[in-house]
XYZ file of C-alpha atoms in Angstrom:
717
model
C -0.013 0.027 -0.012
C 1.129 3.447 -0.866
C 2.702 5.344 2.110
C 1.185 8.748 1.211
C -0.937 10.439 -1.350
C 1.436 11.932 -3.993
C 1.894 15.673 -4.223
C 2.135 15.671 -7.918
C 0.267 13.459 -10.444
C 0.975 12.952 -14.158
C -1.195 14.851 -16.638
C -1.225 14.381 -20.374
C -2.739 16.440 -23.220
C -0.727 15.667 -26.319
C -2.081 13.557 -29.221
C -2.104 9.800 -28.802
C 0.315 7.623 -30.606
C -0.938 5.162 -33.160
C -1.737 2.013 -31.217
C -0.333 -0.401 -33.770
C 3.177 1.172 -33.863
C 3.145 3.024 -30.487
C 5.258 0.634 -28.589
C 8.000 0.442 -31.200
C 8.099 4.125 -31.924
C 8.463 4.903 -28.296
C 11.093 2.265 -27.872
C 13.272 3.418 -30.706
C 13.054 7.140 -30.059
C 13.507 7.185 -26.283
C 16.933 8.111 -25.258
C 16.867 5.504 -22.343
C 15.807 2.714 -24.609
C 18.342 3.456 -27.309
C 21.165 3.905 -24.801
C 20.341 0.543 -23.110
C 19.679 -1.572 -26.170
C 22.020 -0.171 -28.898
C 20.001 -2.059 -31.442
C 18.057 -0.947 -34.402
C 14.401 -1.993 -34.818
C 15.169 -4.557 -37.455
C 17.961 -6.189 -35.339
C 15.700 -6.307 -32.318
C 12.909 -8.003 -34.242
C 15.514 -10.414 -35.650
C 16.642 -11.150 -32.229
C 13.101 -12.002 -31.020
C 12.532 -14.573 -33.880
C 16.051 -16.261 -33.417
C 15.939 -19.455 -31.531
C 18.846 -18.349 -29.366
C 16.907 -15.647 -27.771
C 14.161 -16.501 -25.309
C 10.804 -14.822 -26.127
C 9.358 -12.383 -23.600
C 5.900 -13.154 -22.138
C 3.862 -10.550 -23.983
C 5.350 -11.218 -27.450
C 4.812 -14.957 -27.526
C 1.773 -15.035 -25.016
C 2.359 -18.556 -23.850
C 0.031 -18.491 -20.848
C -3.357 -17.929 -22.412
C -5.516 -18.821 -25.330
C -6.901 -16.291 -27.690
C -10.569 -15.498 -26.846
C -11.123 -15.089 -30.564
C -10.878 -18.896 -30.810
C -13.339 -19.603 -28.022
C -16.500 -21.579 -28.994
C -18.621 -18.537 -27.888
C -17.043 -16.219 -30.483
C -19.929 -16.088 -32.741
C -22.410 -15.398 -29.861
C -20.283 -12.286 -29.031
C -21.173 -10.624 -32.393
C -24.841 -11.096 -31.586
C -24.177 -9.803 -28.105
C -22.483 -6.801 -29.512
C -25.589 -5.791 -31.519
C -27.624 -6.237 -28.282
C -25.134 -4.036 -26.492
C -25.496 -1.324 -29.188
C -29.288 -1.364 -28.903
C -29.052 -1.202 -25.121
C -26.543 1.603 -25.287
C -28.922 3.579 -27.505
C -31.788 3.156 -25.084
C -29.540 4.131 -22.175
C -28.364 7.162 -24.180
C -32.053 8.050 -24.734
C -32.759 7.627 -21.159
C -29.876 9.862 -20.219
C -30.979 12.590 -22.675
C -34.528 12.564 -21.270
C -33.406 13.230 -17.851
C -31.906 10.136 -16.321
C -28.798 11.821 -15.182
C -30.806 14.341 -13.050
C -33.277 11.865 -11.898
C -36.266 13.744 -13.301
C -39.787 12.369 -13.993
C -39.327 9.505 -11.614
C -36.611 7.741 -13.589
C -34.500 5.690 -11.264
C -30.779 5.582 -12.167
C -28.591 2.569 -11.479
C -26.811 4.262 -8.608
C -30.102 4.883 -6.914
C -31.163 1.339 -7.175
C -27.950 -0.143 -5.880
C -27.612 2.667 -3.330
C -31.193 2.203 -2.223
C -30.671 -1.534 -1.748
C -27.569 -0.847 0.359
C -29.446 1.726 2.430
C -32.278 -0.702 3.044
C -29.823 -3.390 3.921
C -28.180 -1.058 6.544
C -31.484 -0.520 8.127
C -32.020 -4.261 8.256
C -28.859 -5.212 10.040
C -29.367 -2.218 12.333
C -32.674 -3.879 13.423
C -30.805 -7.191 14.078
C -31.834 -8.792 10.861
C -29.095 -11.218 9.974
C -27.666 -10.430 6.470
C -25.872 -12.776 4.190
C -27.318 -15.996 5.569
C -29.395 -18.499 3.890
C -32.579 -20.314 4.849
C -30.569 -22.821 6.908
C -28.811 -20.049 8.769
C -25.641 -20.966 6.968
C -23.450 -18.076 5.900
C -23.944 -17.207 2.322
C -20.573 -15.850 1.162
C -21.654 -15.438 -2.388
C -24.397 -12.973 -1.169
C -21.850 -11.164 0.998
C -19.486 -10.874 -2.007
C -22.284 -9.408 -3.957
C -22.765 -6.807 -1.204
C -19.203 -5.830 -1.817
C -19.697 -5.530 -5.451
C -22.833 -3.445 -4.871
C -20.704 -1.052 -2.704
C -18.067 -0.855 -5.431
C -20.702 -0.042 -8.165
C -22.252 2.670 -6.016
C -18.660 4.161 -5.545
C -17.697 3.851 -9.197
C -20.983 5.170 -10.554
C -20.707 8.191 -8.310
C -17.306 8.826 -9.658
C -18.482 8.389 -13.246
C -21.279 10.805 -12.828
C -19.483 13.471 -10.767
C -15.770 13.357 -11.632
C -15.044 11.245 -14.608
C -11.383 11.412 -15.544
C -10.402 13.386 -12.519
C -7.660 12.489 -10.313
C -9.500 13.241 -6.936
C -13.164 12.500 -6.192
C -14.944 14.730 -3.576
C -18.291 12.920 -3.120
C -19.759 15.348 -0.763
C -19.357 18.316 -3.147
C -20.135 15.998 -6.122
C -17.079 17.108 -8.061
C -13.600 16.066 -8.856
C -10.266 17.881 -9.026
C -6.898 17.236 -10.585
C -3.506 17.215 -8.751
C -2.078 18.957 -11.737
C -3.497 20.816 -14.602
C -5.324 18.513 -16.945
C -5.286 15.402 -14.782
C -4.552 11.820 -15.683
C -7.410 9.715 -14.598
C -5.574 8.388 -11.598
C -8.655 6.694 -10.222
C -9.488 5.062 -13.616
C -6.107 3.312 -14.072
C -5.770 2.369 -10.427
C -9.255 0.769 -10.348
C -9.252 -1.016 -13.699
C -8.209 -4.444 -12.582
C -10.794 -4.414 -9.783
C -13.464 -3.781 -12.599
C -12.079 -6.812 -14.319
C -12.130 -8.993 -11.300
C -15.810 -8.112 -10.603
C -16.632 -8.870 -14.251
C -18.011 -5.475 -14.976
C -17.752 -5.453 -18.725
C -19.477 -2.076 -19.581
C -17.463 -0.335 -16.869
C -14.225 -1.928 -18.160
C -15.026 -0.835 -21.761
C -15.495 2.791 -20.665
C -12.280 2.803 -18.775
C -10.490 1.168 -21.636
C -11.767 3.770 -24.011
C -10.672 6.612 -21.712
C -7.148 5.007 -21.462
C -6.920 4.689 -25.227
C -8.089 8.205 -26.021
C -7.052 10.378 -23.097
C -4.026 8.878 -21.476
C -0.955 10.691 -22.695
C 2.530 11.356 -21.266
C 3.846 14.415 -23.096
C 3.177 16.608 -20.192
C 5.394 19.174 -18.425
C 4.571 18.020 -14.926
C 6.450 16.606 -11.988
C 5.229 13.305 -10.654
C 6.020 11.133 -7.679
C 8.232 8.188 -8.878
C 6.862 5.744 -6.326
C 3.159 6.493 -6.455
C 3.232 6.641 -10.358
C 4.956 3.215 -10.485
C 2.715 1.327 -8.001
C -0.522 2.826 -9.111
C -0.231 3.666 -12.836
C 2.334 1.317 -14.048
C 1.105 -1.372 -11.686
C -2.487 -0.848 -12.754
C -1.772 -1.084 -16.447
C 0.353 -4.248 -15.979
C -2.281 -5.945 -13.871
C -5.002 -5.085 -16.431
C -2.840 -6.671 -19.121
C -2.348 -9.818 -17.046
C -5.988 -10.216 -16.125
C -7.340 -9.532 -19.455
C -5.047 -12.067 -21.063
C -5.018 -14.776 -18.287
C -8.852 -14.644 -17.364
C -10.553 -13.916 -20.648
C -14.010 -14.644 -19.289
C -13.753 -11.756 -16.834
C -15.192 -8.603 -18.418
C -14.474 -9.937 -21.896
C -13.943 -7.359 -24.612
C -13.221 -8.070 -28.265
C -10.607 -5.360 -28.273
C -8.471 -7.554 -25.930
C -8.591 -10.634 -28.160
C -5.284 -11.692 -29.582
C -4.668 -10.180 -32.949
C -7.395 -7.526 -32.537
C -6.250 -3.926 -33.202
C -4.932 -2.590 -30.000
C -5.051 -5.879 -28.113
C -1.827 -4.843 -26.302
C -3.037 -1.361 -25.373
C -2.231 -1.838 -21.657
C 1.219 -3.074 -22.134
C 1.943 -0.395 -24.723
C 0.781 2.386 -22.297
C 2.766 0.692 -19.546
C 5.938 0.748 -21.602
C 5.564 4.297 -22.596
C 5.189 5.303 -18.997
C 8.020 3.131 -17.769
C 10.376 4.686 -20.290
C 9.785 8.105 -18.878
C 10.055 6.808 -15.192
C 13.646 5.598 -16.035
C 14.848 9.095 -15.700
C 14.366 9.024 -12.078
C 17.036 6.353 -11.779
C 19.648 8.583 -13.433
C 21.112 9.672 -10.047
C 24.803 9.488 -9.067
C 24.193 6.422 -7.029
C 21.370 4.626 -8.991
C 18.861 5.185 -6.195
C 15.896 6.789 -7.904
C 14.927 10.362 -7.145
C 11.657 10.972 -5.333
C 10.076 12.731 -8.370
C 10.624 13.324 -12.073
C 9.398 15.454 -14.791
C 7.234 13.160 -16.944
C 7.864 15.099 -20.276
C 11.666 15.459 -19.909
C 12.246 12.268 -17.807
C 14.473 14.323 -15.528
C 14.795 13.108 -11.975
C 14.003 15.535 -9.264
C 15.032 15.247 -5.615
C 12.424 15.558 -2.907
C 11.503 19.140 -2.007
C 11.508 18.031 1.636
C 13.536 15.688 3.763
C 16.784 17.269 2.659
C 16.183 15.812 -0.897
C 16.151 12.253 0.331
C 14.100 9.470 -1.161
C 12.191 7.226 1.213
C 13.150 3.578 1.649
C 9.754 2.617 0.497
C 10.025 4.770 -2.592
C 13.345 3.191 -3.607
C 12.591 -0.408 -2.570
C 9.132 -0.855 -3.927
C 9.557 -0.393 -7.667
C 10.889 -3.854 -8.348
C 7.894 -5.955 -8.919
C 6.560 -3.643 -11.545
C 9.783 -3.228 -13.472
C 10.718 -6.838 -13.347
C 7.292 -7.966 -14.700
C 7.499 -5.339 -17.412
C 10.991 -6.648 -18.337
C 9.609 -10.179 -18.616
C 6.846 -9.029 -20.726
C 8.846 -7.003 -23.175
C 12.131 -8.849 -23.049
C 14.013 -5.548 -22.220
C 16.634 -6.274 -19.635
C 17.264 -2.624 -18.704
C 14.039 -2.434 -16.723
C 15.256 -5.364 -14.639
C 18.783 -4.012 -14.214
C 17.774 -0.667 -13.042
C 15.830 -1.985 -10.058
C 18.211 -4.731 -9.345
C 20.969 -2.067 -8.927
C 18.776 -0.225 -6.430
C 18.601 -3.430 -4.266
C 22.370 -3.870 -4.472
C 23.015 -0.315 -3.346
C 20.510 -0.645 -0.547
C 21.905 -3.896 0.775
C 25.459 -2.709 0.383
C 24.903 -0.402 3.320
C 24.858 -3.541 5.463
C 22.449 -2.091 7.989
C 22.176 -3.835 11.306
C 19.733 -6.778 11.457
C 18.277 -5.914 8.079
C 16.355 -2.903 9.415
C 16.664 0.275 7.490
C 16.251 3.990 8.220
C 13.305 5.459 6.261
C 15.393 7.911 4.152
C 18.107 7.301 1.640
C 20.089 9.939 -0.454
C 19.857 9.495 -4.251
C 23.143 11.305 -4.715
C 25.205 9.000 -2.440
C 23.147 5.920 -1.917
C 23.649 6.284 1.784
C 20.899 6.269 4.385
C 19.979 9.516 6.241
C 19.061 9.439 9.972
C 18.251 6.540 12.139
C 14.429 6.549 12.177
C 13.334 2.880 11.743
C 9.758 1.844 11.399
C 7.371 -0.243 9.329
C 4.823 2.399 8.797
C 4.970 5.331 6.305
C 8.128 5.574 4.239
C 9.356 2.184 5.296
C 6.562 -0.413 4.896
C 6.581 -1.744 1.395
C 10.416 -2.138 1.179
C 10.053 -5.119 3.526
C 6.950 -6.345 1.788
C 8.862 -6.384 -1.661
C 11.682 -8.503 -0.286
C 9.656 -11.751 0.092
C 7.484 -10.867 -2.997
C 10.524 -10.570 -5.193
C 11.489 -13.968 -4.184
C 8.079 -15.416 -4.962
C 7.629 -13.363 -8.243
C 10.457 -15.232 -9.810
C 9.317 -18.643 -8.509
C 12.187 -18.829 -5.926
C 14.894 -18.223 -8.442
C 16.281 -15.249 -6.537
C 17.023 -16.709 -3.051
C 19.018 -13.560 -2.163
C 15.554 -11.923 -1.477
C 14.465 -14.736 0.803
C 17.695 -14.352 2.690
C 17.191 -10.534 3.091
C 13.510 -11.164 4.127
C 14.509 -13.655 6.768
C 17.144 -11.334 8.201
C 14.677 -8.472 8.352
C 11.926 -10.452 9.897
C 14.369 -11.687 12.650
C 15.358 -7.959 13.201
C 11.696 -7.030 13.478
C 11.128 -9.784 16.074
C 14.195 -8.764 18.014
C 13.901 -4.866 17.996
C 10.293 -3.912 17.103
C 7.793 -6.643 18.267
C 6.470 -5.765 21.717
C 3.528 -6.653 24.004
C 0.838 -4.467 25.564
C 0.609 -4.196 29.359
C -2.830 -5.677 30.218
C -3.828 -8.073 27.394
C -0.312 -8.888 25.888
C -1.416 -7.870 22.444
C 1.399 -8.151 19.923
C 2.198 -4.996 18.098
C 5.053 -3.429 15.980
C 6.698 -0.449 17.504
C 9.039 2.219 16.132
C 12.662 3.212 16.856
C 12.823 6.843 15.714
C 16.351 7.358 17.202
C 17.943 4.020 16.190
C 17.912 0.513 17.381
C 19.799 1.184 20.651
C 17.317 3.914 21.659
C 13.752 3.616 23.161
C 10.847 1.891 21.470
C 7.802 4.017 20.803
C 4.627 1.967 21.243
C 2.934 3.449 18.121
C 1.683 1.525 15.044
C 0.320 3.044 11.958
C -2.616 1.316 10.259
C -0.192 0.828 7.327
C 1.702 -1.668 9.384
C -1.199 -4.047 9.272
C 0.179 -5.213 5.899
C 2.759 -7.191 7.883
C 0.700 -10.163 9.232
C -0.448 -11.103 5.838
C 2.943 -10.680 4.377
C 4.480 -12.921 7.139
C 1.927 -15.632 6.473
C 2.555 -15.481 2.738
C 6.270 -15.715 3.263
C 5.912 -18.733 5.644
C 3.918 -20.931 3.134
C 4.660 -19.243 -0.184
C 0.931 -18.965 -0.724
C 0.076 -22.593 0.028
C -2.667 -23.375 2.474
C -1.179 -24.136 5.930
C -2.423 -27.737 5.825
C -0.443 -28.328 2.600
C 2.627 -26.242 3.712
C 3.000 -28.365 6.730
C 3.463 -31.404 4.586
C 6.234 -29.839 2.589
C 9.921 -30.852 3.172
C 10.951 -27.394 4.114
C 8.484 -26.852 6.912
C 10.085 -26.130 10.331
C 9.608 -24.610 13.650
C 10.490 -21.124 12.285
C 7.720 -21.091 9.844
C 5.253 -22.304 12.488
C 6.370 -19.433 14.695
C 5.829 -17.032 11.794
C 2.182 -18.258 11.412
C 1.611 -17.583 15.116
C 3.152 -14.198 14.947
C 0.966 -13.394 11.974
C -2.198 -14.458 13.753
C -1.294 -12.382 16.820
C -0.455 -9.214 14.795
C -3.717 -9.345 12.745
C -5.596 -9.708 16.006
C -4.136 -6.533 17.257
C -5.111 -4.777 13.990
C -8.668 -6.068 14.532
C -8.594 -4.745 18.038
C -7.971 -1.226 16.694
C -11.213 -1.466 14.688
C -13.180 -2.787 17.742
C -11.771 0.053 19.906
C -13.677 2.888 18.081
C -17.289 3.847 18.187
C -17.647 3.242 14.379
C -15.810 -0.059 14.349
C -13.312 1.543 11.977
C -9.625 1.705 12.862
C -7.868 5.054 13.428
C -4.979 6.055 11.228
C -2.526 5.459 14.152
C -2.767 3.651 17.435
C -0.649 3.735 20.577
C -0.450 1.096 23.127
C -0.129 0.901 26.974
C 3.017 -0.881 27.692
C 5.206 -1.887 30.663
C 8.351 0.233 31.479
C 10.454 -0.887 29.769
C 8.208 -2.465 27.120
C 8.272 -6.283 27.063
C 9.918 -7.457 23.774
C 9.725 -10.843 22.163
C 12.983 -11.976 23.636
C 11.660 -10.932 27.133
C 8.636 -13.217 26.631
C 10.086 -16.227 24.642
C 13.772 -15.989 25.483
C 16.865 -14.609 23.733
C 19.056 -16.245 21.060
C 20.375 -18.793 23.524
C 16.932 -19.772 24.750
C 17.013 -17.783 28.037
C 14.703 -14.887 28.775
C 16.532 -11.440 28.632
C 15.122 -10.032 31.802
C 14.143 -13.139 33.732
C 10.304 -12.827 33.088
C 9.887 -14.534 29.820
C 10.635 -18.145 30.899
C 8.506 -17.745 34.068
C 5.625 -16.452 31.994
C 5.694 -18.966 29.161
C 7.502 -21.991 30.504
C 9.322 -22.206 27.233
C 12.574 -21.241 25.805
C 13.093 -19.672 22.379
C 14.114 -22.853 20.695
C 10.798 -24.367 21.641
C 9.047 -21.756 19.574
C 6.406 -19.220 20.431
C 2.675 -19.505 21.162
C -0.381 -17.355 21.643
C -0.116 -15.094 24.655
C -2.662 -12.342 23.979
C -5.923 -12.381 25.973
C -9.377 -12.616 24.247
C -10.763 -9.372 22.812
C -13.757 -9.580 25.250
C -16.027 -8.355 26.697
C -16.442 -6.008 23.790
C -18.707 -3.596 25.681
C -16.682 -3.224 28.768
C -14.653 -0.069 28.672
C -12.551 -1.522 31.481
C -11.577 -4.701 29.736
C -7.956 -5.521 29.598
C -7.543 -5.074 25.824
C -9.469 -1.791 25.710
C -7.088 -0.321 28.344
C -4.212 -1.123 25.984
C -5.333 0.648 22.861
C -4.844 4.423 22.911
C -6.211 6.622 20.245
C -5.020 10.291 20.180
C -7.262 13.055 18.845
C -4.991 13.757 15.936
C -5.053 10.228 14.762
C -8.786 9.352 14.823
C -9.280 9.741 11.090
C -10.061 6.911 8.797
C -9.072 7.010 5.099
C -10.676 3.700 4.105
C -7.302 1.968 4.048
C -6.961 -1.623 2.948
C -3.998 -3.095 5.066
C -6.223 -4.842 7.694
C -8.502 -6.561 5.192
C -5.507 -7.341 3.112
C -4.008 -9.377 5.919
C -7.331 -10.953 6.671
C -7.460 -12.135 3.017
C -4.004 -13.750 3.284
C -4.718 -15.302 6.770
C -7.994 -16.716 5.510
C -6.504 -18.153 2.313
C -3.571 -19.665 4.198
C -5.100 -20.970 7.444
C -8.616 -21.539 5.994
C -9.946 -20.183 9.342
C -13.488 -18.746 8.762
C -12.904 -16.364 11.676
C -10.955 -14.058 9.512
C -13.828 -13.765 7.058
C -16.149 -12.932 9.854
C -13.770 -10.247 11.060
C -13.724 -8.896 7.500
C -17.566 -8.949 7.243
C -17.825 -6.848 10.479
C -15.297 -4.397 9.011
C -17.215 -4.144 5.775
C -20.418 -3.542 7.465
C -18.895 -0.734 9.447
C -17.584 0.844 6.294
C -20.954 0.771 4.633
C -22.743 2.168 7.646
C -20.328 4.977 8.590
C -18.579 6.129 5.368
C -21.650 6.150 3.190
C -22.900 9.519 1.711
C -26.605 9.301 1.965
C -29.048 11.163 -0.362
C -32.754 11.621 -0.230
C -34.918 12.820 -3.156
C -31.881 14.327 -4.927
C -30.861 16.354 -1.741
C -27.368 15.697 -0.287
C -27.977 15.087 3.480
C -24.540 16.302 4.633
C -24.145 19.598 6.436
C -21.273 22.026 5.737
C -18.771 20.173 7.839
C -19.629 16.794 6.457
C -21.544 15.353 9.294
C -24.588 13.318 8.227
C -28.145 14.404 8.960
C -30.734 11.588 9.370
C -33.051 11.452 6.313
C -36.804 11.587 6.596
C -38.348 8.361 7.733
C -41.578 6.545 7.244
C -43.548 4.923 10.057
C -41.038 1.993 10.192
C -38.239 4.480 10.907
C -36.829 3.943 7.443
C -36.679 6.426 4.574
C -38.125 4.929 1.458
C -36.413 7.517 -0.722
C -32.950 7.432 0.664
C -30.062 5.894 -1.157
C -26.304 5.711 -0.787
C -24.651 7.451 -3.689
C -20.877 7.370 -2.621
C -18.461 6.608 0.188
C -15.878 8.889 1.741
C -13.208 9.148 4.332
C -13.710 10.092 7.965
C -12.319 12.835 10.014
C -13.108 11.023 13.302
C -13.893 7.390 13.349
C -14.351 7.406 17.172
C -17.615 9.265 17.440
C -21.202 8.738 16.319
C -22.040 10.269 13.876
C -18.524 10.401 12.550
C -17.191 13.517 10.832
C -16.459 13.156 7.126
C -13.754 14.205 4.896
C -14.670 15.133 1.364
C -12.332 12.632 -0.388
C -12.696 9.071 -1.612
C -9.188 7.734 -1.919
C -8.473 5.746 -5.078
C -7.311 2.786 -2.897
C -10.852 2.378 -1.663
C -11.664 1.013 -5.089
C -8.249 -0.326 -6.089
C -7.494 -2.093 -2.858
C -9.933 -2.058 0.096
C -13.041 -3.298 -1.782
C -10.949 -5.611 -3.932
C -9.551 -7.393 -0.801
C -13.069 -7.614 0.662
C -14.294 -9.072 -2.715
C -11.414 -11.677 -2.701
C -11.900 -12.480 0.913
C -15.556 -13.478 0.382
C -14.751 -15.258 -3.039
C -13.846 -18.976 -3.442
C -10.320 -19.819 -2.235
C -9.205 -20.915 -5.804
C -10.117 -17.493 -7.395
C -6.782 -15.799 -8.159
C -4.595 -18.347 -6.571
C -1.844 -17.106 -4.219
C 0.553 -19.762 -5.538
C 0.346 -18.378 -9.056
C 0.428 -14.592 -8.445
C 1.888 -11.704 -6.338
C 0.022 -8.538 -5.428
C 1.972 -5.391 -5.532
C 1.683 -2.864 -2.759
C -1.350 -1.243 -4.435
C -3.162 -4.639 -4.805
C -2.384 -4.911 -8.494
C -1.921 -8.560 -9.541
C 1.115 -9.995 -11.395
C 1.969 -13.559 -12.338
C 4.878 -15.621 -10.956
C 7.309 -16.556 -13.681
C 10.695 -18.124 -14.300
C 13.561 -15.737 -14.985
C 14.842 -17.688 -18.038
C 18.096 -16.733 -19.775
C 17.335 -13.134 -20.206
C 17.556 -12.047 -16.605
C 19.715 -12.491 -13.448
C 20.066 -11.102 -10.112
C 23.588 -9.900 -10.977
C 24.934 -9.283 -7.524
C 25.673 -10.997 -4.209
C 25.273 -9.873 -0.668
C 28.519 -8.776 1.019
C 27.436 -10.776 4.052
C 24.902 -13.490 3.705
C 22.649 -13.818 6.743
C 23.216 -17.221 8.424
C 20.445 -17.011 10.971
C 20.660 -16.663 14.777
């Protein structure tokens, strides 16, 4: 997940390249491309058809069958005529007043939004939602509720802010971060549209990308955010459209159709410009760049430093693009970054959150897994998985970093022994701050993924490499995600604050205090007495139950501290992301149930309610109750959007007039996957980037190599 909303976003207004020759024209004229390849167009084509050179993924397309050859191809033409007729009728409806809701015409957003509003009233009255006649949980119905919420959010954006970078649902408008905008929300959300099989919406988004997404714009953009959201979104759309042809099928994406490689061509054009950020004296990318000139730009704050997350979370995207196109320079740029980072040989694999692009050296000693640090650690294990285990160097770096996290950052609360990840703002030898950003809730899911490689726990335990360390990692992941869940339960709305603090002993109890140090003995004499186990015997659950829920004096509630400045909720995805991984891996339905409670809280408290065309929000964003009938329920009310909260710890919650793009790109996507069948988008075949964009795992082949070794390989404790 992105560590911050970017300050600058790309905007494009020049004419679009011809789709059929766009990729090659950009490739042969871009200075970065020419410098790296040194080959003429004919030579490069010749190389790709020569048996001695391995074909890249997107040029030989080995992993999917053309949808044009599917038995249902003829039916699609008939369906196209039907779609044209329907489109005409919809256009007529729109012209006659559908957009403004006149003459009693009900728009789709009102229908879905009305159903969601009615559903909220039902579960407020205690009516059980999402269960069948036998009182068994109907996960398909619950998944549909997520899809409904997504459609309401998307249709609100389409109607009020189409093509804009920022959506303000209370004001019913959109804005651009830079002049002209770039459709930030469209590209970031595209693969979610595909996963939910929303063909019409995908077609509209694809058309916008084809006609309006341009890069010849004199604007400064954030390297990291543009890579994970824009480049990642385009690459994921390419992967899903080619690998899952029955999801939101479009003829334009069929192999051989004009423009069938639209997404990869747009991705390549963007990536060529992003390469300018890597042209620093050290090879560490600058925090920003000018999209038109491809000139890297140091950060205007933080003494010009890039963040560790910015530098270390570009690898999945550029490596997948390299595999697709066969262009090794994408791969080499991001591998060099990892070599420079690791060459600093930071203690126990834990890195300060700032690194200088001019020297390649870290700045300061602030170590944390929240903002500016988080996704570097996430990408260590995911790089290992992305290349199907062919880069063991990243597994080694991950294992070292995780051991460092356990030693220096994992601590326990005073009353309920909740496990949390603290911060060391002054370095590893200074005091731990018992503070945890919601962003850190990515960690339990990543730990579980690293332990099993995406296999279910039952299968992983039967594998030859299973050991006590991996069992401990699963327990740690369970304890951490429980703490994340506790931060949701701790507020009035049931939605987590942006940051939580914890009540701890003085000094805080660390993992070695509870379970013993490297030699198996507790560091302060407490651990062995409390647990009766030494470290070499593994760890176990120590946290107390999160009950009673309603007792303000319960042990766990005493431990969770929410400060006034941290009570906002931005609809972030990290907690449900980890629930998704924990459910897929442990197969424990409890994580689905926790996710369901989170989802209901989002629907209830972040909804923008409207009645008879009047926005029921006052000037500061606080909701006003709509008019009700005799049953206490407004028959004309509907939800038309969802938005962020300024205060999640009060009823009614204050609202912020902003729907983050990750609400659509990540949060609702992970809810949808959590409630889907376990074999939908298998974890063993894919990796998710930090913006929840989906890439395939692949073999490196002969074209690519790590190209460097660690100065000191970690041997374990």
